[in-house]
PDB file of C-alpha atoms in Angstrom:
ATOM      1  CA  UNK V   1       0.000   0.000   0.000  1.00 44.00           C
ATOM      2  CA  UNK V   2       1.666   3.415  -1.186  1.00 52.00           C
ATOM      3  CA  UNK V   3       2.496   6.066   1.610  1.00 53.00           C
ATOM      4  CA  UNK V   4      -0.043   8.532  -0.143  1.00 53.00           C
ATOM      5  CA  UNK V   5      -3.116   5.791   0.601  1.00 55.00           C
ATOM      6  CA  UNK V   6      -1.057   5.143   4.425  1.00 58.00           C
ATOM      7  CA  UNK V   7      -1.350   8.635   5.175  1.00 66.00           C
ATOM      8  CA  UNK V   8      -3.888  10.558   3.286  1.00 69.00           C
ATOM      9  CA  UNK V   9      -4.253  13.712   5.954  1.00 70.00           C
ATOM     10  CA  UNK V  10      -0.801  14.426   6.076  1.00 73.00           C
ATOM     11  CA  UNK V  11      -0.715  14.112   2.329  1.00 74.00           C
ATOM     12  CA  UNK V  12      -3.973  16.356   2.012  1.00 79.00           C
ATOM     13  CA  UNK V  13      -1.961  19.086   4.533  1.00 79.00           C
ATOM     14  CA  UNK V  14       1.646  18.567   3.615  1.00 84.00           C
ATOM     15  CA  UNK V  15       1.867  18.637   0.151  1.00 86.00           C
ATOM     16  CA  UNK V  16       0.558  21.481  -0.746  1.00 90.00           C
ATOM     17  CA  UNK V  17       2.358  23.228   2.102  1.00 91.00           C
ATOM     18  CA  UNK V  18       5.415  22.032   1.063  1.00 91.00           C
ATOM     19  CA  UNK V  19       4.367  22.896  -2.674  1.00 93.00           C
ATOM     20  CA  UNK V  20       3.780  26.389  -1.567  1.00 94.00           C
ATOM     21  CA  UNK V  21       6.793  27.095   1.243  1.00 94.00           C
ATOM     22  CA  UNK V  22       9.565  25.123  -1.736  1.00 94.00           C
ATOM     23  CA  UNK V  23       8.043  27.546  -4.427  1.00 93.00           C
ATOM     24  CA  UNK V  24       8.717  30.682  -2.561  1.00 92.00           C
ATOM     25  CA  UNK V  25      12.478  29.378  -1.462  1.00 93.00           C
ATOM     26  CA  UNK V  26      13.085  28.208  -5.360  1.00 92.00           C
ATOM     27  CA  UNK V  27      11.812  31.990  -6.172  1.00 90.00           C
ATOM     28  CA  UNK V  28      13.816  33.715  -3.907  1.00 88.00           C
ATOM     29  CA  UNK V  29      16.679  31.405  -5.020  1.00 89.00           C
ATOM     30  CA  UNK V  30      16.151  32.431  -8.884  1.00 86.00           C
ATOM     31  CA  UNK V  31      15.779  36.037  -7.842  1.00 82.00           C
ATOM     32  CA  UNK V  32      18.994  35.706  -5.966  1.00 83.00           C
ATOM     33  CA  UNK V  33      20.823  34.165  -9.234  1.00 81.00           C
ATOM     34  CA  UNK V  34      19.500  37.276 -11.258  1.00 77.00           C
ATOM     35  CA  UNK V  35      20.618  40.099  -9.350  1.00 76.00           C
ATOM     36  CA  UNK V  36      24.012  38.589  -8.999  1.00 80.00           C
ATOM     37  CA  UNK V  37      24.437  38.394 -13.194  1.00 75.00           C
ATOM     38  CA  UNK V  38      23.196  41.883 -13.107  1.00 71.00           C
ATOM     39  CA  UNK V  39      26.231  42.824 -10.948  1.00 73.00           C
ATOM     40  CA  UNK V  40      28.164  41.462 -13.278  1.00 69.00           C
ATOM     41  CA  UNK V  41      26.445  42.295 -16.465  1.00 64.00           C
ATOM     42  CA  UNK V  42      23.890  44.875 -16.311  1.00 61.00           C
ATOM     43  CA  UNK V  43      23.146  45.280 -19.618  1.00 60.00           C
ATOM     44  CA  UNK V  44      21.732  41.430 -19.554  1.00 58.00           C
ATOM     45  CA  UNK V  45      18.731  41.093 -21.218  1.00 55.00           C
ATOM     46  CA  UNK V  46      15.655  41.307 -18.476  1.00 50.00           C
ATOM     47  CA  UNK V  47      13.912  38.281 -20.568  1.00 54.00           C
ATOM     48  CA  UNK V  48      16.431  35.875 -21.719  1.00 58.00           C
ATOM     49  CA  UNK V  49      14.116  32.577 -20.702  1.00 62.00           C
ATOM     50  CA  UNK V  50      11.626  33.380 -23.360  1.00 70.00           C
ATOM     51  CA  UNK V  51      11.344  30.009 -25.075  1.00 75.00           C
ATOM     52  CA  UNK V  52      12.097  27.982 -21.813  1.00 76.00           C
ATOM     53  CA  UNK V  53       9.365  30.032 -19.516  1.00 80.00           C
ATOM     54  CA  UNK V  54       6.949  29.244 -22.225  1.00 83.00           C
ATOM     55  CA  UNK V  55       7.735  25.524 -22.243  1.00 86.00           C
ATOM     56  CA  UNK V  56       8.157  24.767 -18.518  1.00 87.00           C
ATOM     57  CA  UNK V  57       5.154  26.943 -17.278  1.00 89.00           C
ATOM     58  CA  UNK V  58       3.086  25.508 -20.096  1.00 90.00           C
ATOM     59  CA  UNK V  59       4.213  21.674 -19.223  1.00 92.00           C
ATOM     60  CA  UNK V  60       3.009  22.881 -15.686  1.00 92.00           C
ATOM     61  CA  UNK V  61       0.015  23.837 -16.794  1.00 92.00           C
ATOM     62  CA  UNK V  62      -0.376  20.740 -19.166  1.00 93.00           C
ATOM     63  CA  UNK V  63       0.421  18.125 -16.124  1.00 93.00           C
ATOM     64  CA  UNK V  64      -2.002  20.100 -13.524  1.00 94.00           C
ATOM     65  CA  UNK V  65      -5.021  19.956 -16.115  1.00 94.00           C
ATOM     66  CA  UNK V  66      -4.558  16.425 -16.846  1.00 93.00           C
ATOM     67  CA  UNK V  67      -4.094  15.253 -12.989  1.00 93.00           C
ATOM     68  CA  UNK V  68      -7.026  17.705 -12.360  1.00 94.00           C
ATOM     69  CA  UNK V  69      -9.358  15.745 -14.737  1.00 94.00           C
ATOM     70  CA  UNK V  70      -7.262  12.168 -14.337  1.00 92.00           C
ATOM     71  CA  UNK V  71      -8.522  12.609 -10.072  1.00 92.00           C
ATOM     72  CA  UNK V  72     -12.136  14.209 -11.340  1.00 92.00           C
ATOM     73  CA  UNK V  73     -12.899  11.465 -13.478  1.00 93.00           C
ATOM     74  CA  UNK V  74     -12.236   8.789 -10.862  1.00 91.00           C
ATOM     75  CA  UNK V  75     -14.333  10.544  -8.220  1.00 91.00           C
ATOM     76  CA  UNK V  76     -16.868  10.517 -11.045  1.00 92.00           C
ATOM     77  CA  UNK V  77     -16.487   6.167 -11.538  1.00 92.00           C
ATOM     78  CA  UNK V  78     -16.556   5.909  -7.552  1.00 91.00           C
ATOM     79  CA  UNK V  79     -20.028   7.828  -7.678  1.00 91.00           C
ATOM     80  CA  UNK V  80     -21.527   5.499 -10.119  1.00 94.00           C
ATOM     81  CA  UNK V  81     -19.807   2.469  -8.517  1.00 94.00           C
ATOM     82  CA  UNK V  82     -21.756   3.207  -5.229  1.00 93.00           C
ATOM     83  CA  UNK V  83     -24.849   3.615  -7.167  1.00 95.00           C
ATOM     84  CA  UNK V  84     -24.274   0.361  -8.722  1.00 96.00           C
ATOM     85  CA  UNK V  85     -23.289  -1.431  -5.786  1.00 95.00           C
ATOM     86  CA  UNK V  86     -26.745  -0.079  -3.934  1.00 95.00           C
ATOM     87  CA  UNK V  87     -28.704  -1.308  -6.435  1.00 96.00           C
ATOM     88  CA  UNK V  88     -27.250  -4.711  -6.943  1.00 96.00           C
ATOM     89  CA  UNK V  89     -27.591  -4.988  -3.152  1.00 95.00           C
ATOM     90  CA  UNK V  90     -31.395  -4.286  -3.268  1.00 95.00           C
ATOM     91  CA  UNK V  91     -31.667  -6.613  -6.292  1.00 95.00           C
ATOM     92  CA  UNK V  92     -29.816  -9.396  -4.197  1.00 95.00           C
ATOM     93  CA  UNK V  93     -32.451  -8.537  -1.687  1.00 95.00           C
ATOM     94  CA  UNK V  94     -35.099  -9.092  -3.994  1.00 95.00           C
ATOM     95  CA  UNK V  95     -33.753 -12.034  -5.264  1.00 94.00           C
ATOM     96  CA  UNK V  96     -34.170 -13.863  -1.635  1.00 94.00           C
ATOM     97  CA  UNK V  97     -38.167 -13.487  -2.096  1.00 93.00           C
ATOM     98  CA  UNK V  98     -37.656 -16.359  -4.449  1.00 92.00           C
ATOM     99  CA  UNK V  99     -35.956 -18.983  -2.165  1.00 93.00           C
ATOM    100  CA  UNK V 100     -37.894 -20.964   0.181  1.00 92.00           C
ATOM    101  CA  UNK V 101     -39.731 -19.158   3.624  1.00 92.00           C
ATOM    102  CA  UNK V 102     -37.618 -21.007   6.050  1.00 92.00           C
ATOM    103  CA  UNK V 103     -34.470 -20.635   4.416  1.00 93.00           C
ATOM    104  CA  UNK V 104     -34.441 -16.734   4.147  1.00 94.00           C
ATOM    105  CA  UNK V 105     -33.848 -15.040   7.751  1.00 95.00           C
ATOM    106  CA  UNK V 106     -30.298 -16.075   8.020  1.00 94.00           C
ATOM    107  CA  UNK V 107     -29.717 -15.091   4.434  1.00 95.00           C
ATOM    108  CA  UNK V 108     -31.315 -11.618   5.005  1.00 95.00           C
ATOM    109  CA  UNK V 109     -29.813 -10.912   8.433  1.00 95.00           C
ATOM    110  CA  UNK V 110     -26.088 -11.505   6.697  1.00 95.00           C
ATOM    111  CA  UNK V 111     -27.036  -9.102   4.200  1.00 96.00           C
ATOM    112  CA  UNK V 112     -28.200  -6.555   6.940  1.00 96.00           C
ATOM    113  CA  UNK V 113     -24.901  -7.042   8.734  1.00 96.00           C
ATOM    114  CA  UNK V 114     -22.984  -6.912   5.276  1.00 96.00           C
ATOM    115  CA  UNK V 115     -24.957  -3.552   4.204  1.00 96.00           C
ATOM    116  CA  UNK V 116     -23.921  -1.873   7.912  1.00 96.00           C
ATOM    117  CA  UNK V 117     -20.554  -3.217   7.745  1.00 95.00           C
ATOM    118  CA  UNK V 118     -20.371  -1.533   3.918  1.00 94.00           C
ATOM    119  CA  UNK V 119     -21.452   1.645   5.410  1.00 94.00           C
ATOM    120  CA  UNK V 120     -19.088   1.580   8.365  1.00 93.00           C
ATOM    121  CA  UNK V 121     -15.905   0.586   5.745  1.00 91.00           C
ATOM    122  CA  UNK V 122     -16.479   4.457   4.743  1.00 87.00           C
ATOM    123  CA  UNK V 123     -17.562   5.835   7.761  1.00 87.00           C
ATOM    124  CA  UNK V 124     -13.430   5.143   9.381  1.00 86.00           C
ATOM    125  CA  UNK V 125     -11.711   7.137   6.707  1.00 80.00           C
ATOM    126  CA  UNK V 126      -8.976   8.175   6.684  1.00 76.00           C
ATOM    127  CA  UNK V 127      -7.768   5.483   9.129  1.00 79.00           C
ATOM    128  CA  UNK V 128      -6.494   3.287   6.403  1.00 79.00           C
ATOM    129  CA  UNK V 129      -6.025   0.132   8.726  1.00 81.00           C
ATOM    130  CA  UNK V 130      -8.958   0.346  10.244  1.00 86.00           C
ATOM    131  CA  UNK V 131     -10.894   0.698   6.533  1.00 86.00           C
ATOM    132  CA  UNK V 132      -8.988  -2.506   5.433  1.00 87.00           C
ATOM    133  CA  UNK V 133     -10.423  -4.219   8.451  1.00 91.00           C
ATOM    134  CA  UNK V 134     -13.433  -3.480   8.371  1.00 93.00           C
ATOM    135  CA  UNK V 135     -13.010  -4.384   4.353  1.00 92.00           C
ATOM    136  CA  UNK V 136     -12.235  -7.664   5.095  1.00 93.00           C
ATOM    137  CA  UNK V 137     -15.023  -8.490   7.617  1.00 95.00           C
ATOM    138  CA  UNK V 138     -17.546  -7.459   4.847  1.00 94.00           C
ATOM    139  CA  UNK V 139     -15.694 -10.168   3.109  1.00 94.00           C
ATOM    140  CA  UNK V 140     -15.684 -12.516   5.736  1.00 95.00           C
ATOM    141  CA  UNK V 141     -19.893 -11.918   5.940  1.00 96.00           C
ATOM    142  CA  UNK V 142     -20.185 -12.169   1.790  1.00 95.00           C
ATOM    143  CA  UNK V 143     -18.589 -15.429   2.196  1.00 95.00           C
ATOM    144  CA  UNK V 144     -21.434 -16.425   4.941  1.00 95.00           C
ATOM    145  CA  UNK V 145     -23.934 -15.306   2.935  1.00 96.00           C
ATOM    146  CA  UNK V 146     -22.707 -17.103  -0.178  1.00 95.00           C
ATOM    147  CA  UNK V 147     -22.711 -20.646   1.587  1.00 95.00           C
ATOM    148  CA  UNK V 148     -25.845 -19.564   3.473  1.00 94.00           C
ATOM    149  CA  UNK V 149     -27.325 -19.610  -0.222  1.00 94.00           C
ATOM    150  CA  UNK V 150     -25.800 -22.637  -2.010  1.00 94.00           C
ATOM    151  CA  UNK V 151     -26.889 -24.200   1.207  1.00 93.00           C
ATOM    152  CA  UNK V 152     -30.717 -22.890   0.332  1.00 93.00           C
ATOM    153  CA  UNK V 153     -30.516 -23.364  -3.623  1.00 92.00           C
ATOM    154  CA  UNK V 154     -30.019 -27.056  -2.923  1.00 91.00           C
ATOM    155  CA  UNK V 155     -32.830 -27.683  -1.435  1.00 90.00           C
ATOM    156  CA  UNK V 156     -36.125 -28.818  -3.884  1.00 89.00           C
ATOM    157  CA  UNK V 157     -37.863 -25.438  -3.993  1.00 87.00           C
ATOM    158  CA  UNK V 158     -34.769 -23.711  -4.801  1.00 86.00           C
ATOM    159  CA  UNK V 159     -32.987 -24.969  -7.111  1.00 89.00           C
ATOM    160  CA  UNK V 160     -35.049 -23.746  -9.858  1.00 91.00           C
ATOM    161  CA  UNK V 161     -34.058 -20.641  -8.773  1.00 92.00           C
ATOM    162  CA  UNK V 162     -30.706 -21.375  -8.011  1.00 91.00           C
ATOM    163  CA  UNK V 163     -28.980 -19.083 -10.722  1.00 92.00           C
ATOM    164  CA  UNK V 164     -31.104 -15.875  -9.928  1.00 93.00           C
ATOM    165  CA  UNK V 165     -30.316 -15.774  -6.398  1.00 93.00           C
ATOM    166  CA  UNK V 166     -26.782 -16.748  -7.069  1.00 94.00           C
ATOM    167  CA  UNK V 167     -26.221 -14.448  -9.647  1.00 94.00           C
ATOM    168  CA  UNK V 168     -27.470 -11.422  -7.590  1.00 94.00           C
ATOM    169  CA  UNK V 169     -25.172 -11.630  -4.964  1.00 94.00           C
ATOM    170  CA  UNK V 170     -22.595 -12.521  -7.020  1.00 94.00           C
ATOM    171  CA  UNK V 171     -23.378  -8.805  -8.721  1.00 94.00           C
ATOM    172  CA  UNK V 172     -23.129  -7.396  -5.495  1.00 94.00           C
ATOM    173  CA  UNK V 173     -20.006  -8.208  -3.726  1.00 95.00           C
ATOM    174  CA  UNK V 174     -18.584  -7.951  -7.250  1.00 95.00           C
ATOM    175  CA  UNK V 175     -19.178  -4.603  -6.816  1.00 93.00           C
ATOM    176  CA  UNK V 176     -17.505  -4.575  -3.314  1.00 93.00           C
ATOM    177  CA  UNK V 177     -14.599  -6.067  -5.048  1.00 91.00           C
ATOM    178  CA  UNK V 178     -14.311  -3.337  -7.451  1.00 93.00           C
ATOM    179  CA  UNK V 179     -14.618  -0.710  -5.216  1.00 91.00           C
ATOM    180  CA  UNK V 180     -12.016  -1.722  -3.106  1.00 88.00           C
ATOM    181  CA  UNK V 181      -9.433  -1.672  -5.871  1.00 88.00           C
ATOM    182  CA  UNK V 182     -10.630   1.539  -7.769  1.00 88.00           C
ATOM    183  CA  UNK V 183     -10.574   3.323  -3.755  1.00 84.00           C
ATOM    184  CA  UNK V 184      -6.945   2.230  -4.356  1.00 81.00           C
ATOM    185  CA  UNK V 185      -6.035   3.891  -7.682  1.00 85.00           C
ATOM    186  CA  UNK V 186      -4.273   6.866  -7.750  1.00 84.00           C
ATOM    187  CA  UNK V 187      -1.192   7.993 -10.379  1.00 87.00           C
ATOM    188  CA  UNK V 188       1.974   6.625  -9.616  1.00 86.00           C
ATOM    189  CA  UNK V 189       4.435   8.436  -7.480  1.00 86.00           C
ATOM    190  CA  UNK V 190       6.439   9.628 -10.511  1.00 90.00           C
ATOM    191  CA  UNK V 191       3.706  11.866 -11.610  1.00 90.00           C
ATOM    192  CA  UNK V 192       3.372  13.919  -8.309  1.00 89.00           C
ATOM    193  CA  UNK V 193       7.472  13.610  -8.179  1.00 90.00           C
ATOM    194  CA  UNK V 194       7.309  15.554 -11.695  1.00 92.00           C
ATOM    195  CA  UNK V 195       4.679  18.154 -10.900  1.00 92.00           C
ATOM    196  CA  UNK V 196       6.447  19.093  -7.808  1.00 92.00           C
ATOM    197  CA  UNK V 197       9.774  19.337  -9.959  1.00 93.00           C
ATOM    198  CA  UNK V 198       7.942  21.507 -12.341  1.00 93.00           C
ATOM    199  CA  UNK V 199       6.150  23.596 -10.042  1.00 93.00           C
ATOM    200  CA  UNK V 200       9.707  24.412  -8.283  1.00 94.00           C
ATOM    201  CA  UNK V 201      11.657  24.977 -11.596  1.00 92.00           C
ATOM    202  CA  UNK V 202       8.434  27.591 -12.803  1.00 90.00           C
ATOM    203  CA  UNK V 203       9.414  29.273  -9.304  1.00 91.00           C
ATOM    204  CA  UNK V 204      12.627  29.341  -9.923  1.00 90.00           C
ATOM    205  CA  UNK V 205      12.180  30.547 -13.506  1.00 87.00           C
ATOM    206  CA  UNK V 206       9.898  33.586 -12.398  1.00 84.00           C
ATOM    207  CA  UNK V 207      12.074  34.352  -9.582  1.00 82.00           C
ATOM    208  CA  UNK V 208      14.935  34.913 -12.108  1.00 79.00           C
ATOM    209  CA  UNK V 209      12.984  36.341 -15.217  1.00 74.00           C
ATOM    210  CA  UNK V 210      10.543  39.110 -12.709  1.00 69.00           C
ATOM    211  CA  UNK V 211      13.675  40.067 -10.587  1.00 59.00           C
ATOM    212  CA  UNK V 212      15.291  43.773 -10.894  1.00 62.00           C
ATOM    213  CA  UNK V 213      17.106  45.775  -8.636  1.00 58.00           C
ATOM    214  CA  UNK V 214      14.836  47.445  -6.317  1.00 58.00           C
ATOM    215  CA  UNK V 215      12.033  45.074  -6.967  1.00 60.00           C
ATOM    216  CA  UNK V 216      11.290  41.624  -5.811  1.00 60.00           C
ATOM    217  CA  UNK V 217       7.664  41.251  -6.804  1.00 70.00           C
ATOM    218  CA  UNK V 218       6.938  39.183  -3.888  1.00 75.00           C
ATOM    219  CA  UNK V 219       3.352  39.760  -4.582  1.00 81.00           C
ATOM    220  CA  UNK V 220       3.242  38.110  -7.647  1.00 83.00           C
ATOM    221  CA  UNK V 221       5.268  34.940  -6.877  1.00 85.00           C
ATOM    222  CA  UNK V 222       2.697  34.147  -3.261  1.00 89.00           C
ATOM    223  CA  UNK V 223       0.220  34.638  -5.665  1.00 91.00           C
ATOM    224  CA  UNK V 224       1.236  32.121  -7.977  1.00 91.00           C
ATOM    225  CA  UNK V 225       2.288  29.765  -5.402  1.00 92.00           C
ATOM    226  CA  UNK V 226      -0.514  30.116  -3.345  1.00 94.00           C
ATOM    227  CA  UNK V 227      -2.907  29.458  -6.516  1.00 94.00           C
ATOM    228  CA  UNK V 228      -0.615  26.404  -7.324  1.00 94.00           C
ATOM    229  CA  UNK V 229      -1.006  24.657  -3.905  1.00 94.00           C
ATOM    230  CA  UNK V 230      -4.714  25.309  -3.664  1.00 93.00           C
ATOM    231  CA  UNK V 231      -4.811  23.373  -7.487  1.00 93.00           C
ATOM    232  CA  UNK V 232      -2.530  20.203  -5.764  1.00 92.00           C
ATOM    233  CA  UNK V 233      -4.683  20.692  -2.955  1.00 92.00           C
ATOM    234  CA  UNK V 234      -8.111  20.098  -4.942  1.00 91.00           C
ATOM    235  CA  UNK V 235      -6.450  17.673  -7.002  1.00 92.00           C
ATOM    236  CA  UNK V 236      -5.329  15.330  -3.892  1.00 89.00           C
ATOM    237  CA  UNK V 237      -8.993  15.644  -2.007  1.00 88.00           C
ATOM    238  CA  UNK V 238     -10.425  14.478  -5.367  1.00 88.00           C
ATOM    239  CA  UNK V 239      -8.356  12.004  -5.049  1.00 86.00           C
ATOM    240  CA  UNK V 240      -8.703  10.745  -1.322  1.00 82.00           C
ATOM    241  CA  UNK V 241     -12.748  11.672  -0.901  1.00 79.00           C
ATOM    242  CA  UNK V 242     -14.107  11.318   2.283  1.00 75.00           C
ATOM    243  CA  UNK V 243     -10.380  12.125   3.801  1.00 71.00           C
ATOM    244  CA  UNK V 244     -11.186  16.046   2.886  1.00 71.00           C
ATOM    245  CA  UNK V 245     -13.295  18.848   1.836  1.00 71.00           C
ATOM    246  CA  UNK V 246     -15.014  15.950  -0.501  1.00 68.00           C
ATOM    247  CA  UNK V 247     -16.808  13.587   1.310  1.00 68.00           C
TER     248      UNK V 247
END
């Protein structure tokens, strides 16, 4: 399990601090390198980075949209998974009508634990440990409920409707299956490694193409720091619902 899934709050609170205290030092540090060629040359051009601003800042901007939509969309596929997984659990409900009278309170009081333990898996974010837990004692109930119903189906009045009832909780913890692993998915480590290197170098690179004597346009560079952290910020509660702002 990646540190980023381990410990989603820090990562919610750290990174974009550190995004936004590392793109201040990296500006200071590129407004530093500026004024000391214009002791040395002061006729230097003021905007020698042209081409190389454009590129970097524009890569920046590239790899924040695409993370920005990359962590929207899967918020987006969660949403419909829970939808999904609601209705396959009512339809696995349903499904127990069919089986004989005697054989359906255990089957139905499994699926009432199942449903509350469900609910409580998302109820202990962030705590990653105890979600996993409580993950695998929904498990440990489908599994119940499973034998609970092979046990029923084999009796005369169900068989005939052996496959409906199988095949509706087989939707449903499916579903539990899949939402497990897609809760899991985020973009590899080397992606947030290179949008941290980019957002440093952009600092760097407007520290040393704003800079002039008498002038440190402080104003500008918080600004654009503080606007990039809130975007990594967004990006990262999209990305860890529940653990944030989303929920």
């Amino acid at each position: 399990m990646d540190f980023l899934s381990r410990h989603v709050t820090l990562v919610l609170l750290g990174l974009p601090l550190f995004v936004f205290v590392g793109m201040m030092l990296f500006f200071l540090v590129g407004r530093r390198a500026k004024l000391r060629r214009l002791a040395g040359d002061p006729q230097t051009t003021m905007d020698d980075l042209g081409a190389v601003k454009a590129a970097i800042f524009g890569l920046l901007g590239l790899l924040i949209a695409f993370t920005f939509a990359g962590a929207a969309g899967r918020i987006e596929k969660r949403r419909d998974l829970a939808v999904q997984e609601a209705i396959a659990i009512g339809n696995a409900w349903n499904c127990v009508d069919t089986l004989p009278p005697a054989t359906q309170p255990p089957i139905r009081e499994g699926l009432r634990s199942y449903v509350e333990s469900r609910l409580e898996t998302y109820r202990l974010v962030p705590d990653l440990d105890a979600v996993m837990a409580e993950a695998q004692h929904s498990s440990e109930l489908a599994d119940g409920i499973w034998r609970e119903a092979v046990t029923a189906c084999e009796t005369p009045r169900g068989q005939p409707v052996r496959l409906l009832v199988l095949r509706g909780l087989e939707g449903a913890f499916n579903l539990f299956q899949i939402r497990v692993a897609n809760a899991l998915h985020h973009p590899p480590w080397v992606v947030w490694a290179m949008l941290f290197l980019l957002a440093m170098l952009s600092a760097w690179i407007a520290g040393y193409g704003v800079s002039s004597p008498g002038r440190s346009n402080r104003t500008y560079m918080t600004v654009f720091a503080l606007t990039t952290a809130i975007a990594v910020y967004v990006i990262l509660d999209m990305e860890f619902p529940r653990a944030g702002m989303v929920t």
